[in-house]
Amino acid sequence: MKKTFFIATILTCMTFQARSGGLASNTNQSASWARMLARGASTQTDAVYYNPAGLAFLEDGLSVSLNSQTVWMKRTITSDLTTLNHSEFTGKLFVPVFPGVYAAYKTGDWTFSLGFNPPAGGGSVEFNKGLPMLENTVSLIPGLLTGMGLETTQYSMEAMMKGMSIVYGVQANATYKINDMLGVSAGVRISFASNAYEGYVRNIMINPIHPLLNPTGNMISAPGFFTTIGNEALAGATANQSLDVKQTGNGIAPILGVHYRNNGLNLAAKYEFRTKITLTNETKANAMNMYPDGQELRSDVPAILSLAGSYDVCKNVKISVTYLHHFEKQATFETWNAGANAGVGEIGQRQKLINGNTNEYKAGVEWKVNRRLTLSTGFQWSDVNVFDMWQNDIAHNLDNFTVGLGFAYRITDRLTLNFGAINTWYTSSSIQGVASLPGTPISFDYKQTYDRTNRAIAVGVDYRF
């Protein structure tokens, strides 16, 4: 039974990223994105990431774009398991700096560019009161003891789960302008992944009325009580446990693109190949063999297809659309499934829990008020398609709808300020579960619901030398 306190983390890659994109990809990579969302046909400097082939239509010279976002996300997990002390568990994610740095140098028909950003997201979150997965089994102990004739009405415990995850990418592209209407690009991105997780369950207390050991029904140590009455299984199950692990890895992927321009019409396509990343555990504390030291696990960034267009409706108004398809079922997400005995386990394939690839639909509009000020807004719908078994306390993904708005202000002919703000609404997801005490007939059905809120502001400056 001991392993049940941490079983959900055993079954999943723990993910805490601030993400607007697919299950393991991130598309909020510039302030221009935040203010209008559909950037797949960009011909500005952030095209280094969104549309490298569009850099064929920059002006000659060096262009630089510096961007940063600040992200606030709240995760809420609600359980109707009646034995729990409380039904709601919350975790807050805060990312003060989410960078996007891009530079492009155009000379004649060639453009060479570099980019630095977190293409698969990043951030940290802490559930300072634990998670249902850490408390469900403990909450059943009073009922077990009462059924054995030892009236028990309360339990208490200290639990915490905290994680940090980031994937940085360095991207280089070469773009060639075939003619005034057509540009093509080829590039490569190297991704560096770093994760760190900490957690504990400790100081589990119960109040069994025992004529000799606890006649007044005070709160006492659960492992101490079970040791005294000779129940070594429950003593081990309620002992303090902790988790402290870091994971690192890297991978590389090619990126190909094409851009067509004709008067006010822009059409673009980009394909990012899958990034194969192997994470290696560096483990200091390893509750129930969840993360064996030195164990290697695949955690890919899926391939992405981007199809986009923009059109100048009139001199001062442009509309843009982007479609993204994330090839997640074709990626590999390995997990370590610890066995019943220490040192016994196997590698699981989490991608088998994906029902279909994520699709994203984006649209935006820009209105050039005058030669200096441009106002913009946009929306995005992300349609994820996973089986219920994919969803758990740490790693769950929800359909979502995002609205962005903001402005671009041309300070000088060479310097432009971009500002954007987004709000995301999520479609909550519920799963059915069973909380049980192994080796006993005690079990309870419950429903658990996952929900989120997400807000971000972004500031960027574009400068042409």
CSV table of C-alpha atoms in Angstrom, one decimal:
chain,number,residue,atom,x,y,z
A,1,MET,CA,0.0,0.0,0.0
A,2,LYS,CA,2.9,2.3,0.6
A,3,LYS,CA,3.3,3.2,-3.1
A,4,THR,CA,-0.3,4.5,-3.4
A,5,PHE,CA,0.6,7.8,-1.9
A,6,PHE,CA,2.7,8.7,-4.9
A,7,ILE,CA,1.2,6.4,-7.6
A,8,ALA,CA,-0.1,9.2,-9.9
A,9,THR,CA,3.4,10.7,-10.2
A,10,ILE,CA,4.7,7.2,-11.1
A,11,LEU,CA,2.3,7.0,-14.0
A,12,THR,CA,3.1,10.3,-15.6
A,13,CYS,CA,5.7,12.7,-16.8
A,14,MET,CA,5.2,15.6,-14.4
A,15,THR,CA,4.5,18.7,-16.3
A,16,PHE,CA,4.2,22.2,-14.9
A,17,GLN,CA,4.7,24.4,-18.0
A,18,ALA,CA,3.0,27.7,-18.8
A,19,ARG,CA,1.7,26.7,-22.1
A,20,SER,CA,-0.4,27.9,-25.0
A,21,GLY,CA,-0.2,25.1,-27.6
A,22,GLY,CA,-0.3,21.3,-27.7
A,23,LEU,CA,0.3,18.7,-25.0
A,24,ALA,CA,4.1,19.3,-25.1
A,25,SER,CA,4.6,22.4,-27.3
A,26,ASN,CA,4.3,26.1,-26.7
A,27,THR,CA,3.3,28.8,-29.2
A,28,ASN,CA,3.1,32.0,-27.1
A,29,GLN,CA,6.6,33.2,-28.1
A,30,SER,CA,6.4,37.0,-28.7
A,31,ALA,CA,4.5,40.1,-27.7
A,32,SER,CA,3.1,40.4,-31.2
A,33,TRP,CA,1.6,37.0,-30.6
A,34,ALA,CA,0.0,38.1,-27.4
A,35,ARG,CA,-1.7,41.1,-29.0
A,36,MET,CA,-3.2,39.2,-32.0
A,37,LEU,CA,-2.4,35.4,-31.7
A,38,ALA,CA,-2.3,34.5,-35.4
A,39,ARG,CA,1.4,34.8,-36.3
A,40,GLY,CA,1.9,31.9,-38.7
A,41,ALA,CA,2.3,34.3,-41.7
A,42,SER,CA,4.4,36.9,-40.0
A,43,THR,CA,6.9,38.8,-42.1
A,44,GLN,CA,8.3,40.7,-39.1
A,45,THR,CA,11.3,39.7,-36.9
A,46,ASP,CA,9.3,37.2,-34.8
A,47,ALA,CA,9.0,35.2,-38.0
A,48,VAL,CA,12.4,33.7,-36.9
A,49,TYR,CA,10.2,31.4,-34.8
A,50,TYR,CA,6.7,31.5,-36.4
A,51,ASN,CA,7.5,31.7,-40.1
A,52,PRO,CA,11.2,31.6,-41.1
A,53,ALA,CA,10.4,31.7,-44.8
A,54,GLY,CA,8.7,35.0,-44.3
A,55,LEU,CA,12.0,36.6,-43.5
A,56,ALA,CA,12.7,36.7,-47.2
A,57,PHE,CA,10.6,39.9,-47.3
A,58,LEU,CA,12.4,41.8,-44.6
A,59,GLU,CA,14.3,45.0,-45.5
A,60,ASP,CA,18.1,44.5,-45.9
A,61,GLY,CA,20.1,44.8,-42.7
A,62,LEU,CA,19.9,43.6,-39.2
A,63,SER,CA,16.5,43.3,-37.3
A,64,VAL,CA,16.2,42.4,-33.7
A,65,SER,CA,13.2,41.5,-31.5
A,66,LEU,CA,13.3,41.3,-27.7
A,67,ASN,CA,10.3,39.9,-25.9
A,68,SER,CA,9.2,38.9,-22.4
A,69,GLN,CA,6.0,37.6,-21.0
A,70,THR,CA,4.7,37.4,-17.4
A,71,VAL,CA,2.3,34.5,-16.8
A,72,TRP,CA,-0.1,33.7,-14.0
A,73,MET,CA,-1.9,30.4,-13.9
A,74,LYS,CA,-4.0,28.7,-11.3
A,75,ARG,CA,-4.8,25.0,-11.3
A,76,THR,CA,-7.8,23.8,-9.3
A,77,ILE,CA,-8.6,20.1,-8.5
A,78,THR,CA,-11.9,19.3,-6.9
A,79,SER,CA,-12.7,15.9,-5.5
A,80,ASP,CA,-16.0,14.6,-4.1
A,81,LEU,CA,-14.4,11.8,-2.1
A,82,THR,CA,-16.3,12.2,1.2
A,83,THR,CA,-13.4,10.9,3.4
A,84,LEU,CA,-11.1,13.8,2.5
A,85,ASN,CA,-10.6,16.6,5.0
A,86,HIS,CA,-11.1,19.2,2.1
A,87,SER,CA,-12.4,18.9,-1.4
A,88,GLU,CA,-10.3,21.6,-3.2
A,89,PHE,CA,-6.6,21.6,-4.0
A,90,THR,CA,-5.0,24.5,-5.7
A,91,GLY,CA,-1.6,25.2,-7.3
A,92,LYS,CA,-0.3,28.5,-8.5
A,93,LEU,CA,2.1,28.8,-11.4
A,94,PHE,CA,4.0,32.1,-11.9
A,95,VAL,CA,6.5,32.8,-14.6
A,96,PRO,CA,8.0,36.3,-14.2
A,97,VAL,CA,10.1,36.2,-17.4
A,98,PHE,CA,9.2,34.1,-20.4
A,99,PRO,CA,11.7,35.2,-23.0
A,100,GLY,CA,11.7,35.4,-26.8
A,101,VAL,CA,14.8,36.8,-28.5
A,102,TYR,CA,15.1,36.9,-32.3
A,103,ALA,CA,17.6,38.4,-34.8
A,104,ALA,CA,17.7,38.3,-38.6
A,105,TYR,CA,20.2,39.6,-41.0
A,106,LYS,CA,19.1,40.1,-44.6
A,107,THR,CA,21.5,40.7,-47.5
A,108,GLY,CA,20.2,40.5,-51.0
A,109,ASP,CA,18.2,37.3,-51.5
A,110,TRP,CA,19.5,35.6,-48.3
A,111,THR,CA,18.4,36.0,-44.7
A,112,PHE,CA,20.2,34.4,-41.8
A,113,SER,CA,18.5,34.3,-38.4
A,114,LEU,CA,18.8,33.1,-34.8
A,115,GLY,CA,16.2,32.7,-32.1
A,116,PHE,CA,16.1,31.8,-28.4
A,117,ASN,CA,12.9,30.9,-26.6
A,118,PRO,CA,11.1,28.1,-24.6
A,119,PRO,CA,9.4,26.2,-27.5
A,120,ALA,CA,7.9,23.6,-25.1
A,121,GLY,CA,7.1,25.9,-22.3
A,122,GLY,CA,8.3,26.5,-18.8
A,123,GLY,CA,7.4,27.5,-15.3
A,124,SER,CA,7.0,26.3,-11.7
A,125,VAL,CA,4.0,25.4,-9.6
A,126,GLU,CA,3.5,24.4,-6.0
A,127,PHE,CA,0.6,22.6,-4.3
A,128,ASN,CA,1.4,23.5,-0.8
A,129,LYS,CA,-1.4,21.5,0.7
A,130,GLY,CA,-0.6,18.4,-1.4
A,131,LEU,CA,-2.8,16.7,-4.0
A,132,PRO,CA,-5.7,14.3,-3.9
A,133,MET,CA,-3.4,11.5,-5.1
A,134,LEU,CA,-1.3,12.0,-1.9
A,135,GLU,CA,-4.3,12.1,0.5
A,136,ASN,CA,-6.9,9.7,-0.9
A,137,THR,CA,-5.6,6.5,0.7
A,138,VAL,CA,-4.7,8.2,4.0
A,139,SER,CA,-8.3,9.4,4.3
A,140,LEU,CA,-9.6,5.9,4.3
A,141,ILE,CA,-7.6,4.8,7.4
A,142,PRO,CA,-10.2,6.1,10.0
A,143,GLY,CA,-12.9,4.0,8.3
A,144,LEU,CA,-10.6,0.9,8.3
A,145,LEU,CA,-9.8,1.3,12.0
A,146,THR,CA,-13.4,2.0,13.0
A,147,GLY,CA,-14.4,-1.2,11.1
A,148,MET,CA,-11.9,-3.1,13.2
A,149,GLY,CA,-13.5,-1.9,16.4
A,150,LEU,CA,-11.1,1.1,17.1
A,151,GLU,CA,-13.3,4.1,16.7
A,152,THR,CA,-11.3,6.7,14.6
A,153,THR,CA,-12.8,9.9,13.3
A,154,GLN,CA,-9.9,12.1,12.2
A,155,TYR,CA,-6.6,12.1,10.3
A,156,SER,CA,-4.1,14.8,9.5
A,157,MET,CA,-1.0,14.9,7.4
A,158,GLU,CA,1.5,17.3,5.8
A,159,ALA,CA,1.9,17.0,2.0
A,160,MET,CA,3.5,19.1,-0.7
A,161,MET,CA,4.2,18.7,-4.4
A,162,LYS,CA,6.3,21.2,-6.3
A,163,GLY,CA,7.8,21.2,-9.7
A,164,MET,CA,9.8,23.2,-12.2
A,165,SER,CA,10.1,22.5,-15.9
A,166,ILE,CA,11.7,24.3,-18.8
A,167,VAL,CA,12.7,23.5,-22.3
A,168,TYR,CA,14.9,26.2,-23.9
A,169,GLY,CA,15.4,26.2,-27.7
A,170,VAL,CA,18.2,27.8,-29.8
A,171,GLN,CA,17.1,28.0,-33.5
A,172,ALA,CA,19.1,28.9,-36.6
A,173,ASN,CA,17.5,29.4,-40.1
A,174,ALA,CA,18.7,30.3,-43.6
A,175,THR,CA,16.0,31.8,-45.8
A,176,TYR,CA,16.3,32.3,-49.6
A,177,LYS,CA,14.1,34.7,-51.6
A,178,ILE,CA,13.5,32.9,-54.9
A,179,ASN,CA,11.6,35.9,-56.4
A,180,ASP,CA,9.4,38.8,-55.4
A,181,MET,CA,6.6,36.4,-54.5
A,182,LEU,CA,8.3,33.3,-53.0
A,183,GLY,CA,10.6,32.5,-50.1
A,184,VAL,CA,11.9,29.2,-48.7
A,185,SER,CA,13.7,28.4,-45.5
A,186,ALA,CA,15.6,25.6,-43.7
A,187,GLY,CA,16.6,25.6,-40.1
A,188,VAL,CA,17.4,23.6,-37.0
A,189,ARG,CA,16.5,23.9,-33.4
A,190,ILE,CA,18.5,22.5,-30.4
A,191,SER,CA,16.3,22.0,-27.3
A,192,PHE,CA,17.6,21.8,-23.8
A,193,ALA,CA,15.2,20.3,-21.2
A,194,SER,CA,15.5,20.7,-17.4
A,195,ASN,CA,13.0,19.5,-14.8
A,196,ALA,CA,13.1,19.5,-11.0
A,197,TYR,CA,10.5,17.9,-8.7
A,198,GLU,CA,10.1,17.9,-4.9
A,199,GLY,CA,7.4,16.4,-2.7
A,200,TYR,CA,6.7,14.8,0.6
A,201,VAL,CA,4.1,13.1,2.7
A,202,ARG,CA,4.9,13.2,6.4
A,203,ASN,CA,3.5,13.5,10.0
A,204,ILE,CA,0.5,11.3,9.3
A,205,MET,CA,-1.7,11.5,12.5
A,206,ILE,CA,-4.9,9.6,13.5
A,207,ASN,CA,-7.1,9.5,16.6
A,208,PRO,CA,-8.0,5.8,17.3
A,209,ILE,CA,-9.6,5.1,20.6
A,210,HIS,CA,-7.6,2.2,22.0
A,211,PRO,CA,-8.1,1.2,25.7
A,212,LEU,CA,-4.3,0.9,26.3
A,213,LEU,CA,-2.5,3.0,23.7
A,214,ASN,CA,-4.9,5.9,23.3
A,215,PRO,CA,-7.9,5.7,25.6
A,216,THR,CA,-8.8,9.4,25.2
A,217,GLY,CA,-8.7,9.4,21.4
A,218,ASN,CA,-6.0,12.0,21.0
A,219,MET,CA,-4.2,12.6,17.7
A,220,ILE,CA,-1.2,10.3,17.6
A,221,SER,CA,1.5,9.2,15.1
A,222,ALA,CA,0.0,6.8,12.6
A,223,PRO,CA,3.3,4.8,11.9
A,224,GLY,CA,4.0,4.7,15.6
A,225,PHE,CA,0.6,3.3,16.4
A,226,PHE,CA,0.6,0.7,13.7
A,227,THR,CA,4.1,-0.4,14.7
A,228,THR,CA,3.0,-0.9,18.3
A,229,ILE,CA,0.0,-3.0,17.3
A,230,GLY,CA,2.2,-5.1,15.0
A,231,ASN,CA,0.8,-4.0,11.6
A,232,GLU,CA,4.0,-3.5,9.8
A,233,ALA,CA,2.3,-3.0,6.4
A,234,LEU,CA,0.3,0.1,7.6
A,235,ALA,CA,3.3,1.3,9.6
A,236,GLY,CA,5.3,1.4,6.4
A,237,ALA,CA,2.4,2.8,4.4
A,238,THR,CA,2.1,5.8,6.7
A,239,ALA,CA,5.9,6.5,7.2
A,240,ASN,CA,7.4,9.7,6.0
A,241,GLN,CA,8.2,9.8,2.2
A,242,SER,CA,10.0,12.4,0.1
A,243,LEU,CA,10.9,13.0,-3.5
A,244,ASP,CA,13.8,15.1,-4.8
A,245,VAL,CA,14.8,14.6,-8.5
A,246,LYS,CA,16.2,16.5,-11.4
A,247,GLN,CA,16.0,15.5,-15.1
A,248,THR,CA,18.0,16.9,-18.0
A,249,GLY,CA,18.2,16.1,-21.7
A,250,ASN,CA,18.5,17.7,-25.1
A,251,GLY,CA,17.5,17.1,-28.7
A,252,ILE,CA,17.7,18.5,-32.2
A,253,ALA,CA,15.1,18.9,-35.0
A,254,PRO,CA,15.0,20.4,-38.6
A,255,ILE,CA,12.5,23.0,-39.6
A,256,LEU,CA,11.3,23.7,-43.2
A,257,GLY,CA,9.2,26.5,-44.5
A,258,VAL,CA,7.7,28.2,-47.5
A,259,HIS,CA,6.1,31.7,-48.0
A,260,TYR,CA,4.1,33.1,-50.9
A,261,ARG,CA,3.4,36.8,-51.2
A,262,ASN,CA,1.3,38.6,-53.8
A,263,ASN,CA,0.2,42.2,-53.2
A,264,GLY,CA,-1.7,42.1,-49.9
A,265,LEU,CA,-1.9,38.3,-49.6
A,266,ASN,CA,0.5,36.2,-47.6
A,267,LEU,CA,0.4,32.4,-47.4
A,268,ALA,CA,2.8,30.4,-45.3
A,269,ALA,CA,3.6,26.8,-44.3
A,270,LYS,CA,6.1,25.5,-41.8
A,271,TYR,CA,6.9,22.0,-40.6
A,272,GLU,CA,8.9,21.3,-37.4
A,273,PHE,CA,10.2,17.8,-37.2
A,274,ARG,CA,9.9,15.9,-33.9
A,275,THR,CA,12.5,16.6,-31.3
A,276,LYS,CA,13.7,13.4,-29.7
A,277,ILE,CA,14.7,14.2,-26.1
A,278,THR,CA,16.0,11.6,-23.6
A,279,LEU,CA,15.8,12.7,-20.0
A,280,THR,CA,18.2,11.4,-17.4
A,281,ASN,CA,17.3,11.2,-13.7
A,282,GLU,CA,19.5,12.7,-11.0
A,283,THR,CA,17.8,11.5,-7.9
A,284,LYS,CA,18.5,12.4,-4.2
A,285,ALA,CA,15.2,11.2,-2.6
A,286,ASN,CA,13.1,8.6,-4.5
A,287,ALA,CA,9.7,7.7,-2.9
A,288,MET,CA,8.9,4.2,-3.9
A,289,ASN,CA,11.4,4.0,-6.7
A,290,MET,CA,9.5,6.5,-8.9
A,291,TYR,CA,12.7,8.0,-10.4
A,292,PRO,CA,15.6,5.6,-10.3
A,293,ASP,CA,18.9,7.5,-10.3
A,294,GLY,CA,20.4,7.4,-13.8
A,295,GLN,CA,17.2,6.1,-15.5
A,296,GLU,CA,16.7,7.4,-19.0
A,297,LEU,CA,13.2,8.2,-20.4
A,298,ARG,CA,12.1,9.7,-23.7
A,299,SER,CA,10.1,12.9,-23.5
A,300,ASP,CA,9.8,14.3,-27.1
A,301,VAL,CA,8.6,17.6,-28.4
A,302,PRO,CA,6.1,16.6,-31.1
A,303,ALA,CA,6.3,17.6,-34.8
A,304,ILE,CA,4.1,20.6,-35.7
A,305,LEU,CA,2.6,21.6,-39.0
A,306,SER,CA,1.7,25.3,-39.4
A,307,LEU,CA,-0.6,26.6,-42.2
A,308,ALA,CA,-1.3,30.3,-42.2
A,309,GLY,CA,-2.4,33.3,-44.2
A,310,SER,CA,-2.9,37.1,-43.9
A,311,TYR,CA,-4.7,39.6,-46.2
A,312,ASP,CA,-4.7,43.3,-46.3
A,313,VAL,CA,-8.4,44.0,-46.4
A,314,CYS,CA,-7.7,47.7,-47.0
A,315,LYS,CA,-4.8,50.0,-46.5
A,316,ASN,CA,-5.2,50.1,-42.7
A,317,VAL,CA,-6.7,46.7,-41.8
A,318,LYS,CA,-5.1,43.2,-42.0
A,319,ILE,CA,-6.7,39.9,-41.0
A,320,SER,CA,-4.6,36.8,-40.2
A,321,VAL,CA,-5.4,33.1,-39.6
A,322,THR,CA,-3.2,30.2,-38.5
A,323,TYR,CA,-3.8,26.5,-38.1
A,324,LEU,CA,-1.5,24.2,-36.2
A,325,HIS,CA,-1.5,20.4,-36.0
A,326,HIS,CA,0.6,18.8,-33.2
A,327,PHE,CA,1.7,15.3,-34.1
A,328,GLU,CA,1.6,14.0,-30.5
A,329,LYS,CA,0.5,10.5,-31.1
A,330,GLN,CA,3.7,10.0,-33.2
A,331,ALA,CA,5.9,11.3,-30.4
A,332,THR,CA,7.2,9.2,-27.4
A,333,PHE,CA,6.5,10.1,-23.8
A,334,GLU,CA,8.0,7.4,-21.6
A,335,THR,CA,7.3,7.0,-17.9
A,336,TRP,CA,8.7,4.8,-15.1
A,337,ASN,CA,6.0,2.5,-13.6
A,338,ALA,CA,7.4,1.3,-10.3
A,339,GLY,CA,6.7,-2.2,-9.4
A,340,ALA,CA,5.3,-3.6,-6.1
A,341,ASN,CA,8.8,-4.3,-4.8
A,342,ALA,CA,11.7,-1.8,-4.6
A,343,GLY,CA,13.8,-2.0,-7.7
A,344,VAL,CA,11.2,-3.7,-9.9
A,345,GLY,CA,9.6,-1.6,-12.6
A,346,GLU,CA,9.1,-1.0,-16.3
A,347,ILE,CA,8.9,1.8,-18.8
A,348,GLY,CA,5.4,2.8,-19.8
A,349,GLN,CA,4.3,4.6,-23.1
A,350,ARG,CA,2.1,7.5,-22.2
A,351,GLN,CA,1.4,8.4,-25.8
A,352,LYS,CA,-0.9,5.5,-25.9
A,353,LEU,CA,-3.3,7.5,-23.7
A,354,ILE,CA,-3.7,10.1,-26.5
A,355,ASN,CA,-6.8,9.7,-28.6
A,356,GLY,CA,-6.0,12.2,-31.3
A,357,ASN,CA,-3.5,15.0,-32.1
A,358,THR,CA,-4.2,18.5,-30.9
A,359,ASN,CA,-5.5,21.1,-33.4
A,360,GLU,CA,-5.3,24.9,-32.9
A,361,TYR,CA,-7.2,27.5,-34.8
A,362,LYS,CA,-6.2,31.1,-34.6
A,363,ALA,CA,-7.5,34.4,-36.1
A,364,GLY,CA,-6.5,38.0,-35.6
A,365,VAL,CA,-7.0,41.5,-36.9
A,366,GLU,CA,-4.8,44.6,-37.0
A,367,TRP,CA,-6.0,48.1,-37.5
A,368,LYS,CA,-3.4,50.8,-38.3
A,369,VAL,CA,-4.9,53.8,-36.7
A,370,ASN,CA,-2.1,56.1,-38.0
A,371,ARG,CA,1.5,55.8,-39.0
A,372,ARG,CA,2.6,55.2,-35.4
A,373,LEU,CA,-0.2,53.2,-33.7
A,374,THR,CA,-1.6,49.8,-34.6
A,375,LEU,CA,-4.4,48.2,-32.5
A,376,SER,CA,-5.0,44.4,-32.6
A,377,THR,CA,-6.9,41.6,-31.2
A,378,GLY,CA,-7.3,37.8,-31.8
A,379,PHE,CA,-8.6,34.5,-30.6
A,380,GLN,CA,-7.4,31.0,-30.4
A,381,TRP,CA,-9.2,27.6,-29.9
A,382,SER,CA,-7.1,24.7,-28.8
A,383,ASP,CA,-8.8,21.3,-29.2
A,384,VAL,CA,-7.0,18.5,-27.3
A,385,ASN,CA,-8.1,14.9,-27.6
A,386,VAL,CA,-6.9,12.6,-24.8
A,387,PHE,CA,-8.4,9.6,-23.0
A,388,ASP,CA,-9.5,10.0,-19.4
A,389,MET,CA,-6.5,7.9,-18.3
A,390,TRP,CA,-4.2,10.7,-19.5
A,391,GLN,CA,-5.6,13.1,-17.0
A,392,ASN,CA,-4.2,13.1,-13.5
A,393,ASP,CA,-3.4,15.5,-10.7
A,394,ILE,CA,0.0,16.6,-12.2
A,395,ALA,CA,-0.4,16.2,-15.9
A,396,HIS,CA,-3.8,17.1,-17.4
A,397,ASN,CA,-4.7,19.0,-20.5
A,398,LEU,CA,-7.9,20.8,-21.2
A,399,ASP,CA,-9.6,22.3,-24.3
A,400,ASN,CA,-9.2,26.1,-24.1
A,401,PHE,CA,-10.2,29.4,-25.7
A,402,THR,CA,-7.8,32.4,-25.6
A,403,VAL,CA,-8.4,36.1,-26.4
A,404,GLY,CA,-5.5,38.5,-26.9
A,405,LEU,CA,-5.4,42.2,-27.5
A,406,GLY,CA,-2.9,45.0,-27.5
A,407,PHE,CA,-1.0,47.4,-29.7
A,408,ALA,CA,2.1,48.2,-31.6
A,409,TYR,CA,3.5,51.7,-31.3
A,410,ARG,CA,6.2,52.9,-33.7
A,411,ILE,CA,8.4,55.1,-31.5
A,412,THR,CA,10.8,55.9,-34.4
A,413,ASP,CA,11.2,54.7,-37.9
A,414,ARG,CA,13.5,51.9,-36.6
A,415,LEU,CA,12.0,51.2,-33.1
A,416,THR,CA,8.6,49.6,-32.4
A,417,LEU,CA,7.0,48.8,-29.0
A,418,ASN,CA,4.6,45.8,-28.8
A,419,PHE,CA,2.3,45.2,-25.9
A,420,GLY,CA,-0.2,42.4,-25.5
A,421,ALA,CA,-2.4,40.7,-22.9
A,422,ILE,CA,-4.2,37.4,-23.0
A,423,ASN,CA,-6.8,35.6,-21.0
A,424,THR,CA,-7.5,31.9,-21.4
A,425,TRP,CA,-10.7,30.0,-20.5
A,426,TYR,CA,-10.5,26.3,-20.0
A,427,THR,CA,-13.1,23.6,-20.4
A,428,SER,CA,-13.0,21.6,-17.1
A,429,SER,CA,-12.5,17.8,-17.3
A,430,SER,CA,-13.8,15.2,-14.8
A,431,ILE,CA,-12.6,11.7,-14.3
A,432,GLN,CA,-14.0,8.8,-12.2
A,433,GLY,CA,-11.7,7.1,-9.7
A,434,VAL,CA,-11.7,4.5,-6.9
A,435,ALA,CA,-9.9,5.1,-3.6
A,436,SER,CA,-9.1,1.9,-1.9
A,437,LEU,CA,-6.9,0.3,0.8
A,438,PRO,CA,-5.1,-2.6,-0.7
A,439,GLY,CA,-5.6,-5.8,1.2
A,440,THR,CA,-9.0,-4.6,2.6
A,441,PRO,CA,-12.5,-4.4,1.2
A,442,ILE,CA,-12.6,-0.7,1.8
A,443,SER,CA,-13.1,1.4,-1.4
A,444,PHE,CA,-14.9,4.5,-2.4
A,445,ASP,CA,-15.9,5.8,-5.9
A,446,TYR,CA,-15.3,9.4,-6.5
A,447,LYS,CA,-15.3,12.1,-9.2
A,448,GLN,CA,-12.4,14.5,-9.7
A,449,THR,CA,-12.6,17.7,-11.7
A,450,TYR,CA,-9.6,19.6,-13.2
A,451,ASP,CA,-9.8,23.3,-14.1
A,452,ARG,CA,-7.5,26.2,-14.7
A,453,THR,CA,-7.2,29.9,-15.2
A,454,ASN,CA,-4.5,31.6,-17.2
A,455,ARG,CA,-3.5,35.3,-17.8
A,456,ALA,CA,-0.4,36.9,-19.2
A,457,ILE,CA,1.0,40.2,-20.3
A,458,ALA,CA,3.8,40.6,-22.9
A,459,VAL,CA,6.1,43.4,-23.8
A,460,GLY,CA,8.5,43.5,-26.8
A,461,VAL,CA,10.7,45.9,-28.8
A,462,ASP,CA,11.6,45.5,-32.4
A,463,TYR,CA,14.6,47.4,-33.8
A,464,ARG,CA,15.9,47.6,-37.3
A,465,PHE,CA,19.6,48.7,-37.5
